[in-house]
Amino acid sequence: MEFLKDEFESVKRYFENTIYKWKVIMAFLGYGKVKVSTARVYRGKVHHKEIIGGAIWR
């Protein structure tokens, strides 16, 4: 059962990553907006970038 659980986790992660990539691509093309965690840590705070309609906002 452990093996199956690990397998499931990796598949789940793979799908999440794929969906995330698609969201980013769609946002670049100008559909909707997506929060991209490039997660630059700046003075102890984590900064996210939002891609809105093809533009990147810091």
CSV table of N, CA and C in Angstrom, one decimal:
chain,number,residue,atom,x,y,z
A,1,MET,N,0.8,-1.2,0.0
A,1,MET,CA,0.0,0.0,0.0
A,1,MET,C,0.9,1.3,0.0
A,2,GLU,N,2.0,1.2,0.7
A,2,GLU,CA,2.9,2.4,0.7
A,2,GLU,C,3.3,2.8,-0.7
A,3,PHE,N,3.6,1.8,-1.5
A,3,PHE,CA,4.1,2.0,-2.9
A,3,PHE,C,3.0,2.8,-3.6
A,4,LEU,N,1.7,2.3,-3.5
A,4,LEU,CA,0.6,2.9,-4.2
A,4,LEU,C,0.4,4.3,-3.8
A,5,LYS,N,0.6,4.5,-2.5
A,5,LYS,CA,0.4,5.9,-2.0
A,5,LYS,C,1.4,6.8,-2.6
A,6,ASP,N,2.6,6.4,-2.6
A,6,ASP,CA,3.7,7.3,-3.2
A,6,ASP,C,3.4,7.5,-4.6
A,7,GLU,N,3.0,6.5,-5.3
A,7,GLU,CA,2.7,6.6,-6.8
A,7,GLU,C,1.6,7.6,-7.0
A,8,PHE,N,0.5,7.5,-6.2
A,8,PHE,CA,-0.6,8.4,-6.2
A,8,PHE,C,-0.1,9.9,-6.0
A,9,GLU,N,0.7,10.1,-5.0
A,9,GLU,CA,1.2,11.4,-4.7
A,9,GLU,C,2.0,12.0,-5.9
A,10,SER,N,2.8,11.2,-6.5
A,10,SER,CA,3.6,11.7,-7.6
A,10,SER,C,2.7,12.0,-8.8
A,11,VAL,N,1.7,11.2,-9.1
A,11,VAL,CA,0.8,11.5,-10.2
A,11,VAL,C,0.0,12.8,-9.9
A,12,LYS,N,-0.4,12.9,-8.6
A,12,LYS,CA,-1.2,14.1,-8.3
A,12,LYS,C,-0.3,15.3,-8.5
A,13,ARG,N,0.9,15.3,-8.0
A,13,ARG,CA,1.9,16.4,-8.1
A,13,ARG,C,2.1,16.7,-9.6
A,14,TYR,N,2.2,15.7,-10.4
A,14,TYR,CA,2.5,15.9,-11.9
A,14,TYR,C,1.3,16.6,-12.5
A,15,PHE,N,0.1,16.2,-12.1
A,15,PHE,CA,-1.1,16.8,-12.7
A,15,PHE,C,-1.2,18.3,-12.2
A,16,GLU,N,-0.9,18.5,-10.9
A,16,GLU,CA,-1.0,19.9,-10.4
A,16,GLU,C,0.0,20.8,-11.2
A,17,ASN,N,1.2,20.3,-11.4
A,17,ASN,CA,2.2,21.1,-12.1
A,17,ASN,C,1.7,21.3,-13.5
A,18,THR,N,1.1,20.3,-14.2
A,18,THR,CA,0.7,20.5,-15.6
A,18,THR,C,-0.4,21.5,-15.7
A,19,ILE,N,-1.4,21.4,-14.7
A,19,ILE,CA,-2.5,22.4,-14.7
A,19,ILE,C,-2.0,23.8,-14.5
A,20,TYR,N,-1.0,23.9,-13.6
A,20,TYR,CA,-0.4,25.2,-13.3
A,20,TYR,C,0.3,25.8,-14.5
A,21,LYS,N,1.0,24.9,-15.2
A,21,LYS,CA,1.7,25.4,-16.4
A,21,LYS,C,0.7,25.9,-17.4
A,22,TRP,N,-0.4,25.2,-17.6
A,22,TRP,CA,-1.5,25.6,-18.5
A,22,TRP,C,-2.1,26.9,-18.1
A,23,LYS,N,-2.3,27.1,-16.8
A,23,LYS,CA,-2.8,28.4,-16.3
A,23,LYS,C,-1.9,29.5,-16.7
A,24,VAL,N,-0.6,29.3,-16.4
A,24,VAL,CA,0.4,30.3,-16.7
A,24,VAL,C,0.4,30.6,-18.2
A,25,ILE,N,0.3,29.6,-19.1
A,25,ILE,CA,0.3,29.8,-20.5
A,25,ILE,C,-0.9,30.6,-20.9
A,26,MET,N,-2.1,30.2,-20.4
A,26,MET,CA,-3.3,30.9,-20.7
A,26,MET,C,-3.2,32.4,-20.2
A,27,ALA,N,-2.6,32.6,-19.1
A,27,ALA,CA,-2.5,34.0,-18.6
A,27,ALA,C,-1.6,34.8,-19.5
A,28,PHE,N,-0.6,34.2,-20.0
A,28,PHE,CA,0.3,34.9,-20.9
A,28,PHE,C,-0.4,35.2,-22.2
A,29,LEU,N,-1.3,34.3,-22.6
A,29,LEU,CA,-2.1,34.6,-23.9
A,29,LEU,C,-3.2,35.6,-23.6
A,30,GLY,N,-3.4,35.9,-22.4
A,30,GLY,CA,-4.4,36.9,-22.1
A,30,GLY,C,-5.7,36.4,-21.6
A,31,TYR,N,-5.8,35.2,-21.2
A,31,TYR,CA,-7.1,34.7,-20.6
A,31,TYR,C,-6.9,34.6,-19.1
A,32,GLY,N,-7.7,35.4,-18.4
A,32,GLY,CA,-7.7,35.3,-17.0
A,32,GLY,C,-6.4,35.8,-16.4
A,33,LYS,N,-6.2,35.5,-15.1
A,33,LYS,CA,-5.0,35.9,-14.5
A,33,LYS,C,-4.6,34.7,-13.5
A,34,VAL,N,-3.3,34.7,-13.3
A,34,VAL,CA,-2.8,33.6,-12.4
A,34,VAL,C,-1.7,34.1,-11.6
A,35,LYS,N,-1.7,33.6,-10.3
A,35,LYS,CA,-0.6,34.1,-9.4
A,35,LYS,C,0.6,33.1,-9.6
A,36,VAL,N,1.7,33.7,-9.9
A,36,VAL,CA,2.9,32.9,-10.1
A,36,VAL,C,3.8,33.1,-8.9
A,37,SER,N,4.1,32.0,-8.3
A,37,SER,CA,5.0,32.1,-7.1
A,37,SER,C,6.4,31.9,-7.6
A,38,THR,N,7.0,32.9,-8.1
A,38,THR,CA,8.4,32.9,-8.4
A,38,THR,C,9.1,33.0,-7.0
A,39,ALA,N,8.2,33.4,-6.1
A,39,ALA,CA,8.6,33.4,-4.6
A,39,ALA,C,10.0,34.0,-4.4
A,40,ARG,N,10.2,35.2,-4.8
A,40,ARG,CA,11.5,35.8,-4.4
A,40,ARG,C,11.4,36.3,-3.0
A,41,VAL,N,12.3,36.0,-2.2
A,41,VAL,CA,12.2,36.4,-0.8
A,41,VAL,C,13.0,37.8,-0.7
A,42,TYR,N,12.3,38.8,-0.3
A,42,TYR,CA,12.9,40.1,-0.3
A,42,TYR,C,12.6,40.7,1.1
A,43,ARG,N,13.7,40.9,1.8
A,43,ARG,CA,13.6,41.4,3.2
A,43,ARG,C,12.7,40.5,4.0
A,44,GLY,N,12.8,39.2,3.9
A,44,GLY,CA,12.0,38.3,4.7
A,44,GLY,C,10.6,38.1,4.3
A,45,LYS,N,10.2,38.8,3.2
A,45,LYS,CA,8.8,38.6,2.7
A,45,LYS,C,8.8,37.9,1.4
A,46,VAL,N,7.8,37.1,1.2
A,46,VAL,CA,7.8,36.3,-0.1
A,46,VAL,C,6.9,37.1,-1.0
A,47,HIS,N,7.5,37.4,-2.2
A,47,HIS,CA,6.7,38.1,-3.2
A,47,HIS,C,6.2,37.2,-4.3
A,48,HIS,N,5.0,37.5,-4.7
A,48,HIS,CA,4.4,36.7,-5.8
A,48,HIS,C,4.3,37.7,-7.0
A,49,LYS,N,4.3,37.1,-8.2
A,49,LYS,CA,4.0,37.9,-9.4
A,49,LYS,C,2.7,37.5,-9.9
A,50,GLU,N,1.9,38.4,-10.4
A,50,GLU,CA,0.7,38.1,-11.0
A,50,GLU,C,0.8,38.3,-12.5
A,51,ILE,N,0.4,37.3,-13.3
A,51,ILE,CA,0.4,37.6,-14.7
A,51,ILE,C,-1.1,37.9,-15.1
A,52,ILE,N,-1.3,39.1,-15.6
A,52,ILE,CA,-2.7,39.5,-15.9
A,52,ILE,C,-2.8,39.9,-17.4
A,53,GLY,N,-3.4,39.1,-18.1
A,53,GLY,CA,-3.6,39.4,-19.6
A,53,GLY,C,-2.3,39.7,-20.3
A,54,GLY,N,-1.3,38.8,-20.0
A,54,GLY,CA,-0.1,38.9,-20.7
A,54,GLY,C,1.0,39.8,-20.1
A,55,ALA,N,0.6,40.6,-19.1
A,55,ALA,CA,1.5,41.5,-18.4
A,55,ALA,C,1.9,40.9,-17.1
A,56,ILE,N,3.2,41.1,-16.7
A,56,ILE,CA,3.6,40.6,-15.4
A,56,ILE,C,3.6,41.8,-14.5
A,57,TRP,N,2.9,41.6,-13.4
A,57,TRP,CA,2.9,42.6,-12.3
A,57,TRP,C,3.7,42.1,-11.1
A,58,ARG,N,4.5,43.0,-10.6
A,58,ARG,CA,5.3,42.6,-9.4
A,58,ARG,C,4.5,42.8,-8.2
